[in-house]
GROMACS .gro file of C-alpha atoms in nm:
model
  328
    1MET     CA    1   0.000   0.000   0.000
    2VAL     CA    2   0.281   0.242   0.088
    3ALA     CA    3   0.442   0.163  -0.247
    4GLU     CA    4   0.121   0.252  -0.431
    5PHE     CA    5   0.106   0.591  -0.262
    6ILE     CA    6   0.474   0.665  -0.334
    7ILE     CA    7   0.428   0.563  -0.698
    8SER     CA    8   0.114   0.780  -0.720
    9LEU     CA    9   0.297   1.083  -0.585
   10SER     CA   10   0.596   1.025  -0.815
   11VAL     CA   11   0.398   0.957  -1.134
   12SER     CA   12   0.178   1.262  -1.078
   13ALA     CA   13   0.483   1.484  -1.020
   14ILE     CA   14   0.660   1.355  -1.331
   15VAL     CA   15   0.353   1.391  -1.555
   16CYS     CA   16   0.289   1.741  -1.421
   17ALA     CA   17   0.648   1.847  -1.487
   18VAL     CA   18   0.654   1.702  -1.840
   19VAL     CA   19   0.319   1.860  -1.930
   20GLY     CA   20   0.444   2.193  -1.793
   21ILE     CA   21   0.748   2.191  -2.023
   22PHE     CA   22   0.515   2.190  -2.324
   23LEU     CA   23   0.207   2.366  -2.184
   24ILE     CA   24   0.367   2.689  -2.062
   25PRO     CA   25   0.519   2.782  -2.402
   26TYR     CA   26   0.186   2.695  -2.566
   27LEU     CA   27  -0.006   2.921  -2.326
   28ARG     CA   28   0.238   3.202  -2.405
   29LYS     CA   29   0.195   3.137  -2.778
   30VAL     CA   30  -0.186   3.164  -2.763
   31LYS     CA   31  -0.154   3.468  -2.531
   32ALA     CA   32  -0.339   3.303  -2.243
   33GLY     CA   33  -0.203   3.562  -2.002
   34GLN     CA   34  -0.340   3.656  -1.661
   35SER     CA   35  -0.513   3.993  -1.618
   36ILE     CA   36  -0.424   4.158  -1.287
   37ARG     CA   37  -0.677   4.331  -1.061
   38GLU     CA   38  -0.682   4.707  -1.110
   39ASP     CA   39  -0.716   4.760  -0.734
   40GLY     CA   40  -0.446   4.506  -0.647
   41PRO     CA   41  -0.096   4.575  -0.512
   42VAL     CA   42   0.097   4.794  -0.756
   43TRP     CA   43   0.390   4.550  -0.770
   44HIS     CA   44   0.157   4.279  -0.904
   45LYS     CA   45   0.134   4.471  -1.232
   46SER     CA   46   0.458   4.306  -1.340
   47LYS     CA   47   0.270   3.973  -1.341
   48GLN     CA   48   0.041   4.094  -1.620
   49GLY     CA   49   0.049   3.846  -1.906
   50THR     CA   50   0.192   3.554  -1.708
   51PRO     CA   51   0.035   3.237  -1.854
   52THR     CA   52  -0.272   3.115  -1.666
   53MET     CA   53  -0.471   2.788  -1.661
   54GLY     CA   54  -0.151   2.609  -1.554
   55GLY     CA   55  -0.366   2.395  -1.325
   56LEU     CA   56  -0.405   2.171  -1.630
   57MET     CA   57  -0.054   2.047  -1.545
   58PHE     CA   58  -0.136   1.884  -1.212
   59ILE     CA   59  -0.487   1.792  -1.327
   60THR     CA   60  -0.330   1.583  -1.605
   61GLY     CA   61  -0.098   1.415  -1.354
   62ILE     CA   62  -0.385   1.325  -1.121
   63ILE     CA   63  -0.592   1.185  -1.410
   64ALA     CA   64  -0.295   0.975  -1.522
   65VAL     CA   65  -0.247   0.829  -1.174
   66THR     CA   66  -0.618   0.757  -1.121
   67PHE     CA   67  -0.638   0.545  -1.437
   68THR     CA   68  -0.298   0.373  -1.407
   69VAL     CA   69  -0.201   0.321  -1.044
   70GLY     CA   70  -0.568   0.312  -0.944
   71LEU     CA   71  -0.678   0.091  -1.236
   72SER     CA   72  -0.696  -0.230  -1.032
   73ASP     CA   73  -0.937  -0.065  -0.786
   74ILE     CA   74  -1.154   0.057  -1.073
   75ILE     CA   75  -1.163  -0.290  -1.229
   76SER     CA   76  -1.257  -0.441  -0.893
   77GLY     CA   77  -1.553  -0.202  -0.870
   78ASN     CA   78  -1.409   0.049  -0.622
   79LEU     CA   79  -1.499   0.375  -0.796
   80ALA     CA   80  -1.424   0.614  -0.509
   81GLY     CA   81  -1.121   0.758  -0.689
   82VAL     CA   82  -1.319   0.808  -1.010
   83PHE     CA   83  -1.604   0.982  -0.825
   84ILE     CA   84  -1.358   1.216  -0.654
   85LEU     CA   85  -1.178   1.294  -0.980
   86VAL     CA   86  -1.494   1.353  -1.185
   87PHE     CA   87  -1.636   1.582  -0.916
   88ALA     CA   88  -1.317   1.790  -0.915
   89LEU     CA   89  -1.302   1.794  -1.296
   90ILE     CA   90  -1.650   1.942  -1.318
   91PHE     CA   91  -1.540   2.222  -1.086
   92ALA     CA   92  -1.230   2.261  -1.303
   93LEU     CA   93  -1.462   2.304  -1.602
   94VAL     CA   94  -1.645   2.584  -1.421
   95GLY     CA   95  -1.307   2.740  -1.348
   96PHE     CA   96  -1.201   2.696  -1.710
   97LEU     CA   97  -1.511   2.882  -1.827
   98ASP     CA   98  -1.427   3.157  -1.579
   99ASP     CA   99  -1.068   3.177  -1.706
  100TYR     CA  100  -1.188   3.178  -2.065
  101GLU     CA  101  -1.423   3.470  -1.999
  102LYS     CA  102  -1.138   3.665  -1.837
  103LEU     CA  103  -0.910   3.602  -2.134
  104LYS     CA  104  -1.184   3.695  -2.380
  105LYS     CA  105  -1.263   4.019  -2.197
  106LYS     CA  106  -0.893   4.081  -2.122
  107GLN     CA  107  -0.977   4.178  -1.764
  108ASN     CA  108  -0.999   4.010  -1.425
  109LEU     CA  109  -1.375   3.952  -1.453
  110GLY     CA  110  -1.506   3.609  -1.551
  111LEU     CA  111  -1.842   3.441  -1.507
  112ARG     CA  112  -2.111   3.627  -1.318
  113ALA     CA  113  -2.116   3.533  -0.951
  114LYS     CA  114  -2.475   3.404  -0.963
  115HIS     CA  115  -2.400   3.180  -1.262
  116LYS     CA  116  -2.087   3.044  -1.096
  117PHE     CA  117  -2.274   2.982  -0.770
  118ALA     CA  118  -2.560   2.802  -0.948
  119LEU     CA  119  -2.321   2.571  -1.133
  120GLN     CA  120  -2.127   2.492  -0.815
  121LEU     CA  121  -2.445   2.422  -0.620
  122ILE     CA  122  -2.578   2.179  -0.882
  123VAL     CA  123  -2.248   1.992  -0.893
  124ALA     CA  124  -2.236   1.971  -0.511
  125ILE     CA  125  -2.586   1.825  -0.483
  126ILE     CA  126  -2.526   1.567  -0.757
  127PHE     CA  127  -2.199   1.458  -0.592
  128ILE     CA  128  -2.362   1.410  -0.251
  129LEU     CA  129  -2.644   1.209  -0.413
  130ILE     CA  130  -2.393   0.978  -0.582
  131MET     CA  131  -2.181   0.935  -0.270
  132GLU     CA  132  -2.488   0.861  -0.059
  133HIS     CA  133  -2.624   0.599  -0.298
  134THR     CA  134  -2.283   0.428  -0.317
  135ASP     CA  135  -2.256   0.423   0.066
  136TYR     CA  136  -1.948   0.645   0.091
  137ILE     CA  137  -2.126   0.891   0.317
  138SER     CA  138  -2.390   0.862   0.585
  139PHE     CA  139  -2.621   1.104   0.758
  140ALA     CA  140  -2.439   1.036   1.084
  141LEU     CA  141  -2.209   1.337   1.088
  142TYR     CA  142  -1.872   1.260   1.243
  143ILE     CA  143  -1.745   1.530   1.482
  144PRO     CA  144  -1.363   1.536   1.504
  145PHE     CA  145  -1.178   1.589   1.833
  146VAL     CA  146  -1.475   1.468   2.042
  147ASN     CA  147  -1.496   1.145   1.840
  148THR     CA  148  -1.873   1.126   1.824
  149TYR     CA  149  -2.152   1.128   1.568
  150ILE     CA  150  -2.459   1.345   1.525
  151HIS     CA  151  -2.746   1.203   1.324
  152VAL     CA  152  -2.866   1.466   1.078
  153HIS     CA  153  -3.191   1.475   0.883
  154PRO     CA  154  -3.117   1.401   0.512
  155VAL     CA  155  -3.253   1.737   0.395
  156LEU     CA  156  -3.045   1.924   0.652
  157TYR     CA  157  -2.740   1.720   0.555
  158TYR     CA  158  -2.779   1.817   0.189
  159VAL     CA  159  -2.807   2.184   0.282
  160PHE     CA  160  -2.502   2.154   0.506
  161ALA     CA  161  -2.299   1.961   0.247
  162SER     CA  162  -2.384   2.202  -0.035
  163PHE     CA  163  -2.288   2.501   0.179
  164VAL     CA  164  -1.958   2.339   0.283
  165ILE     CA  165  -1.863   2.238  -0.072
  166VAL     CA  166  -1.946   2.569  -0.240
  167GLY     CA  167  -1.786   2.764   0.046
  168THR     CA  168  -1.467   2.558   0.042
  169VAL     CA  169  -1.424   2.568  -0.335
  170ASN     CA  170  -1.454   2.947  -0.337
  171SER     CA  171  -1.226   2.979  -0.035
  172VAL     CA  172  -0.952   2.783  -0.212
  173ASN     CA  173  -1.006   3.004  -0.515
  174LEU     CA  174  -0.954   3.316  -0.300
  175THR     CA  175  -0.629   3.171  -0.159
  176ASP     CA  176  -0.477   3.166  -0.507
  177GLY     CA  177  -0.360   3.527  -0.494
  178THR     CA  178   0.021   3.527  -0.472
  179ASP     CA  179   0.288   3.311  -0.631
  180GLY     CA  180   0.280   2.954  -0.501
  181LEU     CA  181   0.038   3.032  -0.218
  182SER     CA  182  -0.252   2.801  -0.304
  183SER     CA  183  -0.009   2.521  -0.396
  184GLY     CA  184   0.191   2.558  -0.074
  185VAL     CA  185  -0.117   2.572   0.148
  186THR     CA  186  -0.282   2.271  -0.022
  187ILE     CA  187   0.016   2.031  -0.013
  188PRO     CA  188  -0.016   1.974   0.367
  189VAL     CA  189  -0.394   1.933   0.320
  190SER     CA  190  -0.361   1.664   0.053
  191ALA     CA  191  -0.079   1.499   0.252
  192PHE     CA  192  -0.316   1.480   0.551
  193PHE     CA  193  -0.580   1.300   0.344
  194THR     CA  194  -0.312   1.068   0.200
  195ILE     CA  195  -0.199   0.963   0.549
  196VAL     CA  196  -0.553   0.918   0.680
  197ALA     CA  197  -0.650   0.710   0.376
  198PHE     CA  198  -0.336   0.499   0.420
  199VAL     CA  199  -0.406   0.430   0.788
  200TRP     CA  200  -0.771   0.347   0.716
  201GLY     CA  201  -0.682   0.120   0.425
  202GLU     CA  202  -0.877   0.336   0.176
  203VAL     CA  203  -0.636   0.271  -0.110
  204ALA     CA  204  -0.840   0.420  -0.396
  205ILE     CA  205  -0.892   0.745  -0.206
  206GLY     CA  206  -0.530   0.755  -0.091
  207ILE     CA  207  -0.401   0.714  -0.447
  208VAL     CA  208  -0.588   1.026  -0.556
  209ALA     CA  209  -0.477   1.222  -0.249
  210ALA     CA  210  -0.113   1.122  -0.306
  211ALA     CA  211  -0.144   1.223  -0.671
  212VAL     CA  212  -0.266   1.568  -0.564
  213THR     CA  213   0.037   1.603  -0.335
  214GLY     CA  214   0.283   1.497  -0.604
  215GLY     CA  215   0.125   1.711  -0.874
  216LEU     CA  216   0.133   2.022  -0.656
  217ILE     CA  217   0.495   1.967  -0.552
  218ALA     CA  218   0.594   1.958  -0.920
  219PHE     CA  219   0.368   2.251  -1.007
  220LEU     CA  220   0.526   2.458  -0.731
  221PHE     CA  221   0.857   2.456  -0.920
  222PHE     CA  222   0.681   2.650  -1.197
  223ASN     CA  223   0.448   2.850  -0.973
  224PHE     CA  224   0.689   2.962  -0.696
  225HIS     CA  225   0.789   3.329  -0.696
  226PRO     CA  226   0.852   3.459  -0.954
  227ALA     CA  227   0.581   3.245  -1.110
  228LYS     CA  228   0.627   3.120  -1.467
  229VAL     CA  229   0.261   3.014  -1.474
  230PHE     CA  230  -0.055   3.055  -1.264
  231MET     CA  231  -0.299   2.773  -1.195
  232GLY     CA  232  -0.595   2.998  -1.277
  233ASP     CA  233  -0.951   2.932  -1.168
  234THR     CA  234  -0.922   2.607  -1.363
  235GLY     CA  235  -0.668   2.482  -1.113
  236SER     CA  236  -0.793   2.647  -0.793
  237MET     CA  237  -1.152   2.530  -0.837
  238PHE     CA  238  -1.028   2.181  -0.919
  239LEU     CA  239  -0.829   2.184  -0.594
  240GLY     CA  240  -1.126   2.309  -0.395
  241GLY     CA  241  -1.342   2.036  -0.547
  242ILE     CA  242  -1.096   1.757  -0.485
  243ILE     CA  243  -1.029   1.861  -0.123
  244CYS     CA  244  -1.405   1.859  -0.055
  245ALA     CA  245  -1.445   1.527  -0.234
  246LEU     CA  246  -1.167   1.366  -0.028
  247ALA     CA  247  -1.326   1.487   0.297
  248PHE     CA  248  -1.671   1.358   0.202
  249ALA     CA  249  -1.539   1.031   0.057
  250LEU     CA  250  -1.373   0.964   0.393
  251ASP     CA  251  -1.703   1.067   0.558
  252MET     CA  252  -1.545   1.344   0.764
  253PRO     CA  253  -1.659   1.677   0.613
  254MET     CA  254  -1.634   1.855   0.951
  255ILE     CA  255  -1.255   1.817   0.940
  256LEU     CA  256  -1.256   2.085   0.671
  257VAL     CA  257  -1.298   2.340   0.953
  258THR     CA  258  -0.942   2.275   1.071
  259ILE     CA  259  -0.767   2.125   0.769
  260GLY     CA  260  -0.901   2.413   0.560
  261PHE     CA  261  -0.824   2.677   0.823
  262VAL     CA  262  -0.616   2.898   0.592
  263TYR     CA  263  -0.881   2.882   0.318
  264PHE     CA  264  -1.155   2.988   0.557
  265ILE     CA  265  -0.953   3.271   0.708
  266GLU     CA  266  -0.901   3.401   0.354
  267ALA     CA  267  -1.275   3.384   0.284
  268LEU     CA  268  -1.365   3.531   0.624
  269SER     CA  269  -1.137   3.829   0.563
  270VAL     CA  270  -1.328   3.906   0.242
  271ILE     CA  271  -1.666   3.873   0.417
  272ILE     CA  272  -1.554   4.103   0.699
  273GLN     CA  273  -1.406   4.356   0.457
  274VAL     CA  274  -1.711   4.373   0.230
  275SER     CA  275  -1.961   4.381   0.519
  276HIS     CA  276  -1.774   4.650   0.709
  277PHE     CA  277  -1.726   4.856   0.392
  278LYS     CA  278  -2.101   4.854   0.323
  279LEU     CA  279  -2.206   4.920   0.685
  280THR     CA  280  -1.963   5.209   0.734
  281LYS     CA  281  -2.001   5.348   0.381
  282GLY     CA  282  -1.641   5.310   0.276
  283LYS     CA  283  -1.427   5.220   0.578
  284ARG     CA  284  -1.205   4.910   0.566
  285VAL     CA  285  -1.085   4.664   0.830
  286PHE     CA  286  -0.794   4.537   0.621
  287LYS     CA  287  -0.570   4.731   0.386
  288MET     CA  288  -0.684   4.485   0.122
  289ALA     CA  289  -0.866   4.151   0.111
  290PRO     CA  290  -0.819   3.856   0.094
  291ILE     CA  291  -0.592   3.874   0.396
  292HIS     CA  292  -0.272   3.767   0.217
  293HIS     CA  293  -0.290   4.098   0.028
  294HIS     CA  294  -0.329   4.282   0.361
  295PHE     CA  295   0.003   4.139   0.477
  296GLU     CA  296   0.159   4.231   0.143
  297MET     CA  297   0.040   4.589   0.191
  298CYS     CA  298   0.196   4.577   0.540
  299GLY     CA  299   0.535   4.506   0.382
  300TRP     CA  300   0.553   4.126   0.362
  301ASN     CA  301   0.713   4.001   0.042
  302GLU     CA  302   0.569   3.699  -0.141
  303TYR     CA  303   0.832   3.464   0.005
  304LYS     CA  304   0.721   3.553   0.358
  305VAL     CA  305   0.350   3.524   0.274
  306PHE     CA  306   0.415   3.180   0.125
  307ALA     CA  307   0.628   3.062   0.418
  308VAL     CA  308   0.392   3.180   0.693
  309PHE     CA  309   0.067   3.064   0.533
  310THR     CA  310   0.215   2.725   0.437
  311THR     CA  311   0.352   2.678   0.790
  312VAL     CA  312   0.008   2.754   0.934
  313SER     CA  313  -0.140   2.496   0.697
  314VAL     CA  314   0.115   2.236   0.814
  315ILE     CA  315   0.030   2.308   1.179
  316PHE     CA  316  -0.342   2.267   1.118
  317ALA     CA  317  -0.282   1.949   0.920
  318VAL     CA  318  -0.111   1.803   1.228
  319ILE     CA  319  -0.391   1.930   1.454
  320SER     CA  320  -0.647   1.776   1.217
  321TYR     CA  321  -0.475   1.439   1.230
  322PHE     CA  322  -0.507   1.432   1.608
  323GLY     CA  323  -0.868   1.540   1.565
  324VAL     CA  324  -0.950   1.214   1.384
  325TYR     CA  325  -0.684   0.999   1.550
  326HIS     CA  326  -0.928   0.818   1.779
  327ARG     CA  327  -1.152   0.730   1.488
  328ILE     CA  328  -0.848   0.602   1.300
   0.00000   0.00000   0.00000
């Protein structure tokens, strides 16, 4: 089992790196360059035109692993890895449409928020339906740290699950704001799910989680400051989808509160900023939101933002492990 996870991580990293060698020049050739926010930090203007949609690199690696290393599980009828992958790919498609709109308009405005939300909500509900009918999830909600279950009415569970999925996907999307940040923060998250799946003997799920870890490690070589490519909404929404899918496939969605701590702090900073701005008619809590931009405006360079946020993610990955340790 350990060998399968190591092979998954390695194959995903190699495929991601090889795809990147060819994809990045192609993205430059077709002028698939990122548009930078007008109200963003001034020094981000130098990133204008950097190729986007680079998330296709690690997505390709994860697909390759799922249908090679995970092929025996698929043949035996264990489709957990396929369900997780397809769910994330549909979110990637929503992100791709968003990226495409931005490129077409040549500005940092993609799909309308209501259209994006509607698509995400539909995908979330369909995924939960599939996972329920294949017995990967139950309506007994596991509560980490106290190691107990709360039985939830099916309707309430669907509302809860939809809210968690849509919220998490968009939180991961918000985290992708400086070079390497979303990749660095997500590597400890996917490593956590890899270890949990390994200990529980959930090989099919662990293979996908290990592939995410390997793909992101390779992608980080291209995405670390100064970034040669951005993952785009294609990549960030895929990551948000696959992190949610891993949590639900292991029937522990509540662990997203701690394992996704950095994501939720990013989202919370935006909610606080927007709410306060509207209530006070123009006053701000942060110099800029999401919060990683606030720290940039306070003088942190991108190396420091990456190091601090990734370290926080590692700490909460360890905390999360002890939160489910008794169940393990």
